[in-house]
Amino acid sequence: MAVSSRVLISAKTAEATQTTQYTANNVSAIIDKFTATNYSAFAATISVNLVPVGDTASNNNLIVKNKTLLASETYTFPELVGHVISPFGSISTIAGTASAINIRCSGREIS
């Protein structure tokens, strides 16, 4: 078994439609840090799902719902740290506003 530290989601702007941001392809993954920054001048929201293999993002796998970030606020999502993503499971997000929130996620992949 090999454990590798990885950027699971490179820094990017979260979309205003439900979007798979990371899939654990042939590995398990552990989230170590998930950061979101609202770079807009207004409050904005983001939701995060941890989706098991064969499922879709829904209330059944919603971990953070409509977290409001004030203008220029950064949040590090302690509720995601330590969660395990099984092989072919994924991280999915949806922002309440397009072009407002940047995300990045780091963790470990176990193969």
XYZ file of N, CA, C and O in Angstrom:
444
model
N 0.842 -1.166 0.000
C 0.000 0.000 0.000
C 0.893 1.237 0.000
O 1.784 1.370 0.819
N 0.633 2.150 -0.944
C 1.387 3.394 -1.054
C 0.474 4.566 -0.732
O -0.684 4.598 -1.155
N 1.012 5.523 0.023
C 0.268 6.734 0.371
C 1.026 7.914 -0.219
O 2.225 8.067 0.010
N 0.313 8.745 -0.992
C 0.926 9.900 -1.641
C 0.132 11.160 -1.328
O -1.092 11.171 -1.496
N 0.821 12.205 -0.904
C 0.172 13.508 -0.731
C -0.093 14.091 -2.103
O 0.765 14.034 -2.988
N -1.282 14.647 -2.280
C -1.686 15.140 -3.598
C -2.554 16.390 -3.478
O -3.245 16.581 -2.493
N -2.522 17.188 -4.528
C -3.552 18.205 -4.719
C -4.721 17.462 -5.350
O -4.601 16.936 -6.457
N -5.832 17.368 -4.645
C -6.994 16.658 -5.185
C -7.777 17.551 -6.134
O -8.296 17.081 -7.149
N -7.889 18.826 -5.798
C -8.536 19.811 -6.675
C -7.591 20.998 -6.774
O -7.339 21.689 -5.785
N -7.051 21.238 -7.964
C -6.214 22.424 -8.173
C -7.076 23.672 -8.040
O -8.284 23.637 -8.301
N -6.464 24.765 -7.636
C -7.202 26.009 -7.447
C -8.006 26.357 -8.699
O -7.473 26.341 -9.812
N -9.300 26.604 -8.492
C -10.192 26.920 -9.612
C -11.433 27.608 -9.086
O -11.709 27.575 -7.882
N -12.190 28.197 -9.974
C -13.460 28.817 -9.605
C -14.550 27.757 -9.622
O -14.694 27.013 -10.590
N -15.316 27.686 -8.535
C -16.422 26.730 -8.437
C -17.566 27.157 -9.346
O -17.935 28.338 -9.387
N -18.115 26.192 -10.054
C -19.201 26.450 -11.000
C -20.546 26.597 -10.270
O -20.736 26.067 -9.181
N -21.488 27.273 -10.922
C -22.837 27.464 -10.377
C -23.769 26.315 -10.776
O -24.978 26.414 -10.620
N -23.201 25.239 -11.284
C -23.944 23.996 -11.544
C -23.213 22.882 -10.810
O -21.996 22.967 -10.590
N -23.935 21.845 -10.420
C -23.315 20.732 -9.702
C -22.214 20.143 -10.572
O -22.463 19.738 -11.710
N -20.981 20.112 -10.056
C -19.821 19.704 -10.852
C -18.931 18.765 -10.046
O -18.563 19.068 -8.912
N -18.558 17.641 -10.650
C -17.585 16.744 -10.035
C -16.218 17.395 -10.146
O -15.742 17.671 -11.244
N -15.595 17.626 -8.995
C -14.291 18.299 -8.958
C -13.133 17.317 -8.849
O -12.018 17.623 -9.275
N -13.392 16.150 -8.275
C -12.343 15.147 -8.075
C -12.986 13.772 -8.042
O -14.049 13.594 -7.443
N -12.334 12.799 -8.663
C -12.748 11.400 -8.593
C -11.538 10.576 -8.167
O -10.448 10.729 -8.718
N -11.742 9.703 -7.214
C -10.676 8.831 -6.704
C -10.530 7.636 -7.648
O -11.093 6.579 -7.422
N -9.794 7.823 -8.723
C -9.620 6.785 -9.747
C -8.657 5.698 -9.282
O -7.460 5.948 -9.146
N -9.184 4.503 -9.025
C -8.387 3.336 -8.596
C -7.625 3.555 -7.297
O -6.626 2.876 -7.053
N -8.046 4.511 -6.474
C -7.411 4.783 -5.182
C -8.495 5.131 -4.173
O -9.636 5.400 -4.542
N -8.131 5.123 -2.911
C -8.934 5.769 -1.875
C -8.257 7.109 -1.617
O -7.061 7.268 -1.872
N -8.995 8.081 -1.096
C -8.412 9.385 -0.802
C -8.911 9.874 0.548
O -10.021 9.544 0.967
N -8.068 10.629 1.206
C -8.422 11.262 2.472
C -8.250 12.766 2.291
O -7.198 13.220 1.823
N -9.267 13.527 2.652
C -9.200 14.979 2.543
C -8.432 15.529 3.740
O -8.785 15.260 4.884
N -7.386 16.298 3.471
C -6.616 16.947 4.528
C -6.975 18.428 4.654
O -6.949 18.978 5.750
N -7.265 19.072 3.543
C -7.615 20.493 3.579
C -8.474 20.822 2.364
O -8.173 20.404 1.254
N -9.549 21.562 2.606
C -10.427 22.051 1.541
C -10.667 23.521 1.842
O -11.164 23.861 2.914
N -10.273 24.378 0.919
C -10.359 25.816 1.131
C -11.227 26.460 0.060
O -11.141 26.091 -1.110
N -12.052 27.408 0.489
C -12.852 28.207 -0.451
C -12.673 29.679 -0.102
O -12.686 30.044 1.082
N -12.487 30.495 -1.116
C -12.327 31.935 -0.935
C -13.311 32.670 -1.829
O -13.353 32.428 -3.042
N -14.088 33.548 -1.223
C -15.020 34.383 -1.983
C -14.257 35.631 -2.421
O -13.913 36.477 -1.609
N -13.971 35.721 -3.710
C -13.218 36.863 -4.221
C -14.126 37.976 -4.744
O -13.652 38.988 -5.245
N -15.442 37.815 -4.582
C -16.369 38.835 -5.065
C -16.631 39.890 -3.989
O -16.177 39.761 -2.851
N -17.376 40.899 -4.354
C -17.718 41.990 -3.430
C -19.004 41.722 -2.664
O -19.436 42.547 -1.866
N -19.612 40.552 -2.883
C -20.890 40.214 -2.252
C -20.798 38.821 -1.622
O -19.989 38.001 -2.021
N -21.680 38.553 -0.666
C -21.745 37.222 -0.071
C -22.108 36.199 -1.145
O -22.843 36.506 -2.087
N -21.561 34.987 -0.997
C -21.843 33.906 -1.951
C -21.875 32.588 -1.181
O -21.310 32.474 -0.100
N -22.541 31.579 -1.751
C -22.669 30.285 -1.081
C -22.013 29.171 -1.892
O -21.865 29.272 -3.113
N -21.667 28.100 -1.168
C -21.142 26.903 -1.804
C -21.619 25.686 -1.015
O -21.740 25.736 0.209
N -21.930 24.610 -1.734
C -22.302 23.331 -1.137
C -21.319 22.277 -1.624
O -20.823 22.357 -2.759
N -21.042 21.271 -0.752
C -20.080 20.219 -1.082
C -20.701 18.854 -0.794
O -21.236 18.629 0.294
N -20.623 17.965 -1.785
C -21.083 16.581 -1.642
C -19.882 15.650 -1.728
O -18.967 15.880 -2.519
N -19.908 14.575 -0.931
C -18.949 13.474 -1.059
C -19.750 12.296 -1.582
O -20.528 11.674 -0.856
N -19.585 12.022 -2.864
C -20.465 11.125 -3.599
C -19.857 9.721 -3.703
O -18.763 9.555 -4.245
N -20.561 8.693 -3.188
C -20.058 7.325 -3.325
C -20.116 6.857 -4.785
O -20.903 7.376 -5.585
N -19.295 5.865 -5.112
C -19.288 5.299 -6.452
C -20.698 4.840 -6.817
O -21.432 4.301 -5.988
N -21.101 5.100 -8.049
C -22.403 4.674 -8.554
C -23.551 5.567 -8.145
O -24.700 5.302 -8.481
N -23.278 6.650 -7.428
C -24.333 7.560 -6.975
C -24.152 8.907 -7.657
O -23.162 9.142 -8.351
N -25.102 9.794 -7.461
C -25.000 11.161 -7.953
C -25.120 12.106 -6.766
O -25.600 11.720 -5.696
N -24.684 13.330 -6.945
C -24.779 14.321 -5.878
C -26.247 14.539 -5.525
O -27.084 14.770 -6.393
N -26.541 14.412 -4.227
C -27.920 14.572 -3.755
C -27.883 14.898 -2.267
O -26.813 14.935 -1.648
N -29.053 15.091 -1.676
C -29.121 15.334 -0.238
C -28.565 14.153 0.560
O -28.143 14.326 1.699
N -28.560 12.955 -0.018
C -28.061 11.767 0.684
C -26.560 11.824 0.956
O -26.074 11.158 1.860
N -25.810 12.591 0.152
C -24.362 12.663 0.339
C -23.857 14.102 0.486
O -22.690 14.380 0.322
N -24.780 14.997 0.821
C -24.448 16.401 1.046
C -23.769 16.542 2.403
O -24.295 16.100 3.419
N -22.586 17.133 2.424
C -21.840 17.316 3.668
C -21.940 18.766 4.145
O -22.097 19.020 5.324
N -21.827 19.709 3.243
C -21.952 21.134 3.565
C -22.993 21.725 2.635
O -22.857 21.626 1.414
N -24.030 22.337 3.206
C -25.105 22.911 2.389
C -25.115 24.427 2.516
O -25.220 24.972 3.618
N -24.980 25.083 1.379
C -25.106 26.535 1.284
C -24.304 27.294 2.331
O -24.825 28.169 3.027
N -23.014 26.965 2.440
C -22.131 27.706 3.333
C -21.954 29.102 2.756
O -21.502 29.271 1.630
N -22.348 30.094 3.526
C -22.229 31.481 3.077
C -20.846 32.011 3.405
O -20.392 31.924 4.549
N -20.189 32.536 2.385
C -18.909 33.213 2.553
C -19.127 34.696 2.275
O -19.650 35.065 1.215
N -18.767 35.530 3.214
C -18.874 36.967 3.011
C -17.843 37.414 1.981
O -16.910 36.670 1.662
N -17.995 38.611 1.482
C -17.033 39.150 0.520
C -15.626 39.043 1.094
O -15.387 39.380 2.259
N -14.701 38.505 0.317
C -13.284 38.337 0.669
C -13.026 37.337 1.792
O -11.911 37.237 2.286
N -14.026 36.547 2.196
C -13.831 35.562 3.261
C -13.222 34.272 2.714
O -13.533 33.842 1.607
N -12.371 33.644 3.532
C -11.819 32.324 3.250
C -12.308 31.378 4.339
O -12.327 31.738 5.513
N -12.692 30.154 3.937
C -13.174 29.147 4.878
C -12.467 27.834 4.589
O -12.257 27.485 3.421
N -12.085 27.095 5.646
C -11.280 25.886 5.452
C -12.032 24.581 5.717
O -11.408 23.519 5.759
N -13.328 24.604 5.869
C -14.185 23.416 5.921
C -13.681 22.306 6.848
O -13.356 21.204 6.395
N -13.670 22.540 8.157
C -13.263 21.470 9.076
C -14.172 20.253 8.986
O -13.751 19.136 9.306
N -15.406 20.437 8.522
C -16.330 19.312 8.397
C -15.951 18.338 7.287
O -16.481 17.231 7.224
N -15.009 18.700 6.421
C -14.550 17.800 5.352
C -13.244 17.083 5.690
O -12.965 16.011 5.154
N -12.455 17.679 6.583
C -11.137 17.131 6.911
C -11.278 15.742 7.538
O -12.077 15.522 8.441
N -10.494 14.812 7.006
C -10.487 13.451 7.517
C -11.457 12.509 6.825
O -11.382 11.297 7.018
N -12.358 13.045 6.016
C -13.284 12.171 5.292
C -12.528 11.332 4.273
O -11.591 11.803 3.624
N -12.955 10.084 4.137
C -12.354 9.141 3.193
C -13.258 9.028 1.972
O -14.482 8.902 2.101
N -12.653 9.076 0.810
C -13.371 8.873 -0.451
C -12.952 7.502 -0.968
O -11.770 7.260 -1.216
N -13.913 6.605 -1.091
C -13.635 5.249 -1.572
C -13.294 5.274 -3.054
O -13.606 6.245 -3.757
N -12.657 4.211 -3.556
C -12.327 4.172 -4.978
C -13.537 4.511 -5.859
O -14.624 3.981 -5.654
N -13.304 5.413 -6.781
C -14.264 5.917 -7.757
C -15.359 6.786 -7.149
O -16.281 7.201 -7.835
N -15.262 7.086 -5.855
C -16.121 8.103 -5.258
C -15.608 9.478 -5.679
O -14.531 9.600 -6.282
N -16.350 10.524 -5.355
C -15.958 11.841 -5.845
C -16.334 12.974 -4.894
O -17.120 12.793 -3.964
N -15.734 14.128 -5.158
C -16.086 15.382 -4.498
C -16.812 16.214 -5.541
O -16.320 16.413 -6.653
N -17.995 16.707 -5.175
C -18.792 17.513 -6.087
C -19.187 18.797 -5.376
O -19.464 18.791 -4.172
N -19.200 19.910 -6.108
C -19.581 21.194 -5.516
C -20.597 21.913 -6.389
O -20.722 21.631 -7.585
N -21.270 22.871 -5.763
C -22.108 23.807 -6.500
C -22.043 25.146 -5.771
O -22.215 25.209 -4.549
N -21.721 26.190 -6.512
C -21.686 27.544 -5.962
C -23.023 28.210 -6.255
O -23.635 27.962 -7.297
N -23.468 29.042 -5.331
C -24.726 29.754 -5.530
C -24.613 30.863 -6.550
O -25.611 31.313 -7.113
N -23.384 31.290 -6.816
C -23.123 32.372 -7.755
C -21.916 31.992 -8.601
O -20.890 31.576 -8.053
N -22.035 32.149 -9.892
C -20.884 31.887 -10.770
C -19.845 32.992 -10.569
O -20.181 34.127 -10.232
N -18.590 32.659 -10.750
C -17.489 33.629 -10.698
C -17.432 34.379 -9.374
O -17.362 35.612 -9.341
N -17.456 33.616 -8.260
C -17.369 34.259 -6.954
C -16.445 33.519 -5.993
O -15.803 34.147 -5.163
N -16.369 32.183 -6.101
C -15.652 31.396 -5.100
C -14.589 30.517 -5.754
O -14.887 29.743 -6.657
N -13.353 30.660 -5.267
C -12.277 29.765 -5.679
C -12.156 28.650 -4.649
O -12.299 28.893 -3.455
N -11.871 27.431 -5.128
C -11.706 26.276 -4.242
C -10.356 25.618 -4.508
O -9.782 25.757 -5.597
N -9.886 24.879 -3.506
C -8.688 24.038 -3.645
C -8.772 22.964 -2.576
O -9.252 23.226 -1.476
N -8.315 21.760 -2.897
C -8.389 20.651 -1.944
C -7.098 19.841 -2.032
O -6.643 19.511 -3.134
N -6.533 19.531 -0.864
C -5.350 18.680 -0.776
C -5.670 17.474 0.072
O -6.552 17.528 0.931
N -4.942 16.404 -0.171
C -5.175 15.202 0.615
C -4.166 14.132 0.306
O -3.103 14.393 -0.253
N -4.541 12.898 0.652
C -3.680 11.746 0.409
C -4.430 10.723 -0.410
O -5.615 10.479 -0.173
N -3.737 10.141 -1.370
C -4.273 9.024 -2.145
C -3.588 7.753 -1.685
O -2.377 7.724 -1.495
N -4.385 6.695 -1.496
C -3.879 5.417 -1.029
C -4.126 4.370 -2.115
O -5.280 4.179 -2.532
N -3.060 3.774 -2.602
C -3.215 2.781 -3.672
C -2.696 1.427 -3.231
O -2.043 1.289 -2.237
